Coordinates of C-alpha atoms in Angstrom, one line a residue:
X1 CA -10.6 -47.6 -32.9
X2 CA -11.7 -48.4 -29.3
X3 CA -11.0 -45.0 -27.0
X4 CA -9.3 -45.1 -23.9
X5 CA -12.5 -44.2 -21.6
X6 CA -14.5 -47.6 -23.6
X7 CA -11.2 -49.8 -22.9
X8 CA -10.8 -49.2 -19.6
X9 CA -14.6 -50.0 -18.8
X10 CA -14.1 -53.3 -20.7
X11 CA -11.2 -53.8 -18.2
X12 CA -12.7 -53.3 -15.5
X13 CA -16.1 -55.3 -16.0
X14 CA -14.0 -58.7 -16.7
X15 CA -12.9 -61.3 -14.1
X16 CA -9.8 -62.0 -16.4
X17 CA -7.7 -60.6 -18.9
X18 CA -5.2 -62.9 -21.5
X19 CA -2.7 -61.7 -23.3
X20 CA -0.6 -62.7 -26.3
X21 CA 2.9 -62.4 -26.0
X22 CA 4.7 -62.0 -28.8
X23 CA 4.2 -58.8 -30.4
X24 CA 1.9 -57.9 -28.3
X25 CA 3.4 -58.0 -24.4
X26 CA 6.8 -58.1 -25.8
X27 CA 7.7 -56.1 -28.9
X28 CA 9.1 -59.5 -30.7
X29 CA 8.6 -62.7 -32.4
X30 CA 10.3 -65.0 -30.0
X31 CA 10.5 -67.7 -32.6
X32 CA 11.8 -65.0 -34.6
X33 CA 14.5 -64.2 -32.0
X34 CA 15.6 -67.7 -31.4
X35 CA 15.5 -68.3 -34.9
X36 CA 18.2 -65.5 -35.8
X37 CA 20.1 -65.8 -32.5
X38 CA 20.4 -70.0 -34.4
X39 CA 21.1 -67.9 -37.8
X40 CA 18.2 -68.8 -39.7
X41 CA 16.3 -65.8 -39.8
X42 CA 15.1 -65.1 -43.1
X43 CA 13.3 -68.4 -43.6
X44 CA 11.6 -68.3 -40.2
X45 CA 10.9 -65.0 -39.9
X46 CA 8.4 -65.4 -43.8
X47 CA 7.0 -68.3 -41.8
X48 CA 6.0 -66.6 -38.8
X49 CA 4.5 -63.9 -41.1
X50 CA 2.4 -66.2 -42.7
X51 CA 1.3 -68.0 -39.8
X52 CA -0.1 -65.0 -37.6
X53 CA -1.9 -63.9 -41.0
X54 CA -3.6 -67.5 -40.9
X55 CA -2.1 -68.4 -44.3
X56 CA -1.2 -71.9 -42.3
X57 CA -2.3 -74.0 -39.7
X58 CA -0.5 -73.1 -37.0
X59 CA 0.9 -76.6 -35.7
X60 CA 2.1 -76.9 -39.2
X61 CA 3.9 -73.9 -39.3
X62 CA 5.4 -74.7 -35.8
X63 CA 6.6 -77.6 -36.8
X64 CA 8.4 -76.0 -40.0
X65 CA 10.1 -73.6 -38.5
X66 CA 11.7 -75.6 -35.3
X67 CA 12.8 -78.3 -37.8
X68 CA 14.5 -75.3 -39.3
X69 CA 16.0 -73.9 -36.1
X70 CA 16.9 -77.3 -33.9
X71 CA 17.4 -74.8 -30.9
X72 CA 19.0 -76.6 -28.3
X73 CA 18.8 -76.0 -24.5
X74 CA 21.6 -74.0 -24.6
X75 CA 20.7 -71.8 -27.1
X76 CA 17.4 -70.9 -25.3
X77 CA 19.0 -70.4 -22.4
X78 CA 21.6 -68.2 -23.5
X79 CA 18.7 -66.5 -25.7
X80 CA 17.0 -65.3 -22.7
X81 CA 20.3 -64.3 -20.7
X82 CA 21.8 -62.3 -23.3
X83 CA 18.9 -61.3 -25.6
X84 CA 16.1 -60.7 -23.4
X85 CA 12.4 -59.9 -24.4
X86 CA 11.7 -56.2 -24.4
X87 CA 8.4 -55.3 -22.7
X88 CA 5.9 -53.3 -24.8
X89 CA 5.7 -49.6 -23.0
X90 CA 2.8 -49.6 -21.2
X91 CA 2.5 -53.3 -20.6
X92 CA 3.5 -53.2 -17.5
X93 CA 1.5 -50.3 -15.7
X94 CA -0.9 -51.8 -17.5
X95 CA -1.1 -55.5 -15.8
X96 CA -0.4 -53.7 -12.3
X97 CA -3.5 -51.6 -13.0
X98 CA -5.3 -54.9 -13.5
X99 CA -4.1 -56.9 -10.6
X100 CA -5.1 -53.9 -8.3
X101 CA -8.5 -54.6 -9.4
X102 CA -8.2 -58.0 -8.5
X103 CA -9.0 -59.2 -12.6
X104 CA -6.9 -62.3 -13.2
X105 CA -4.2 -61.6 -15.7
X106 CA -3.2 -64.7 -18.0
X107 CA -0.3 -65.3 -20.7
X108 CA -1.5 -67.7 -23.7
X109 CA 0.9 -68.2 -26.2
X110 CA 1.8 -70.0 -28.9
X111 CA 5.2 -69.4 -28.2
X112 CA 8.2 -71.4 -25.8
X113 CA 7.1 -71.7 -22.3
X114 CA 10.9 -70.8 -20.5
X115 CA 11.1 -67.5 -22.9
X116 CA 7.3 -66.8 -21.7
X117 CA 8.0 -67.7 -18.0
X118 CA 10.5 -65.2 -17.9
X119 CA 8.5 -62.5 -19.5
X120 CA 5.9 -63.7 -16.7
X121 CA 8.1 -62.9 -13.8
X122 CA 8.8 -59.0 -15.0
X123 CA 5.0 -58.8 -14.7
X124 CA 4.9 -60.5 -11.5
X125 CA 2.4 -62.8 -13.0
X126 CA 2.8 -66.8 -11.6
X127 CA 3.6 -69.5 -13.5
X128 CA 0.0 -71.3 -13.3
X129 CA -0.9 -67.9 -15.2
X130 CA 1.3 -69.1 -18.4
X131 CA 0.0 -71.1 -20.9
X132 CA 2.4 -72.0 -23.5
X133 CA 4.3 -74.6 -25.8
X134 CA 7.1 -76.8 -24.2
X135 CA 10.4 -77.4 -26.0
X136 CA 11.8 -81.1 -25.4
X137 CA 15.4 -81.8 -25.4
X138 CA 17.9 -85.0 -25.7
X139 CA 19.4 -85.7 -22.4
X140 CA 22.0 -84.3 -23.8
X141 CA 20.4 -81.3 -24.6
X142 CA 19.6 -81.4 -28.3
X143 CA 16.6 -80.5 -29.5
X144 CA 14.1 -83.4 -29.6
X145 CA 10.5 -81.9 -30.8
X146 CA 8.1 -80.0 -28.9
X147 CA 4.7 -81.1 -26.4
X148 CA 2.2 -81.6 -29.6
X149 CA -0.4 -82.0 -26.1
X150 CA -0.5 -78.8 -25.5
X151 CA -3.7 -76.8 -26.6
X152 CA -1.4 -73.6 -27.5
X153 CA 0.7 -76.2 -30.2
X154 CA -2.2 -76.0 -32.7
X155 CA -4.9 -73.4 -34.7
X156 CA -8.0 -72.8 -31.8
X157 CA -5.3 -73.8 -28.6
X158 CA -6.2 -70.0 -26.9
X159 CA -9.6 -70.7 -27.2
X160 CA -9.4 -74.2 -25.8
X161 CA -7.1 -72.5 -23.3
X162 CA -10.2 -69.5 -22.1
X163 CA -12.8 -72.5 -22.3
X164 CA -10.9 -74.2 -19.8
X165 CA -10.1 -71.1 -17.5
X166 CA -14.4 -70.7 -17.7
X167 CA -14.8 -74.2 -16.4
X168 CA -12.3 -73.9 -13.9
X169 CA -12.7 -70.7 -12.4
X170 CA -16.3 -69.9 -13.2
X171 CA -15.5 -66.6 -14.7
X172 CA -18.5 -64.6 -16.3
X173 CA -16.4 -62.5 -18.7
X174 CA -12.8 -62.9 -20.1
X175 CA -10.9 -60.7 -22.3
X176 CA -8.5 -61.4 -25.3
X177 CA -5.9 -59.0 -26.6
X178 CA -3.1 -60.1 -29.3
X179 CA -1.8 -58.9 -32.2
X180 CA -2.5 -62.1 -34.7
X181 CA -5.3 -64.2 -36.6
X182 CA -4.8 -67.1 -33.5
X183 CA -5.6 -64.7 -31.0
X184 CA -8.9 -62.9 -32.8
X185 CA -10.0 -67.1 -33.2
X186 CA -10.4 -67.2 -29.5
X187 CA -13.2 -65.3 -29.3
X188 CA -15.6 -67.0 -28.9
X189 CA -15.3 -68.3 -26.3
X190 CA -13.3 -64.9 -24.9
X191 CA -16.6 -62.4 -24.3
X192 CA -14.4 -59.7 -26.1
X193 CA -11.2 -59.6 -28.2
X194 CA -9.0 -56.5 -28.6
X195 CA -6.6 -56.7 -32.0
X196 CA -3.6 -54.8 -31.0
X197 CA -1.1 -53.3 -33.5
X198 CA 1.0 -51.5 -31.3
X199 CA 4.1 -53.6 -32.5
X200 CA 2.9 -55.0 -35.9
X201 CA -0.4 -55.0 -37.4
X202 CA -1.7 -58.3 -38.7
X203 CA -4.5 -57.0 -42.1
X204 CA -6.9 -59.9 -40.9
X205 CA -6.6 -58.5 -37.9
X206 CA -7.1 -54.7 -38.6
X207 CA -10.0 -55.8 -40.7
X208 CA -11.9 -57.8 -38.9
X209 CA -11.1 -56.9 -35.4
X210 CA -14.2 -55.7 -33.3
X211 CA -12.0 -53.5 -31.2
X212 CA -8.3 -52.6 -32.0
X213 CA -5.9 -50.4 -29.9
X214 CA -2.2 -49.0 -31.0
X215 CA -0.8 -48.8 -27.6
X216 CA -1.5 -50.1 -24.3
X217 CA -1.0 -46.8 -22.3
X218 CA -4.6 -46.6 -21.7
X219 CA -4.6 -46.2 -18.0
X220 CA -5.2 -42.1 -17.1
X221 CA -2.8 -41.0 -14.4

């Protein structure tokens, strides 16, 4: 288990810092949520399970489980208005400490861009920060499939993702912290990746995890 005093100095040496969001910056499975708020739970919720373990490619289980839930716009939208995501404690103090430092906070997730957006702006993190899966819709609002283009739709998308923030931006030294099997396969090419099971704990994770953390508090006051 990594100690405060070693996490904060791996903080502070990176130029950026990208976290999951689902169960790790929020406490739920936004798939999950969607799914039940849709009333198909149960299914979706053993798919999901299986999927951050790494039982199943991930685009695979993606596709599974919104063929399941055919959200509609609607239902997203009325996901996010009367269900909203609840932060992690911590998280927040957390990304503030980081952005006073100047270290470039990111969202990579393999989860819906307009729930992750939102989660986003309670961080004060901009959009060009988010890197997430798009949900396409019928004109008249149906659900019509998701954007298969985007790096986070499939198994190795976050580490395509942190390859493409070194390109662009020239950074020497990224970090990766998420709870699930997708997040520990970005690094490489993240320099380091923290396994974090303050929310659920992921036994691919636990066990093979470099560093793992159980709450993201670490900042001393």
């Amino acid at each position: 288990m990594v100690s405060h005093s070693e996490l904060r100095k791996l903080f502070c040496s990176a130029d950026a810092v990208c976290f999951d969001v689902d169960s790790t910056v929020i406490r739920e499975e936004g798939i999950d949520e969607l799914a039940k708020f849709c009333g198909v739970e149960d299914a979706v919720s053993e798919m999901t399970r299986r999927a951050m373990g790494g039982a199943v490619p991930f685009k695979a289980a993606l596709t599974e489980r919104l063929a399941l839930i055919q959200p509609s716009r609607e239902q997203v939208q009325r996901l996010i208005a009367e269900h909203p995501p609840h932060l992690t404690p911590g998280i927040r103090e957390l990304v503030s400490r980081l952005q006073e430092r100047n270290v470039q906070v990111f969202l990579i997730s393999g989860g819906f861009r307009s729930i992750v957006e939102h989660v986003a702006s309670k961080l004060n993190i901009p959009s060009t920060n988010v890197f997430a899966n798009r949900l396409k819709f019928y004109f008249n609002g149906e659900y019509a499939g998701f954007d298969e283009m985007q790096p986070t739709a499939e198994s190795g998308g976050k580490g395509k993702v942190i390859k493409l923030l070194k390109e662009k931006f020239q950074f020497k030294k990224i970090v990766m912290i998420g709870d699930g099997a997708t997040d520990m396969e970005a690094c490489p090419p993240a320099d380091v990746f923290i396994g974090f099971g303050g929310n659920v704990i992921r036994q691919q994770v636990k066990d093979n995890a470099q560093w793992r953390k159980q709450a993201v508090n670490i900042w001393d006051t």
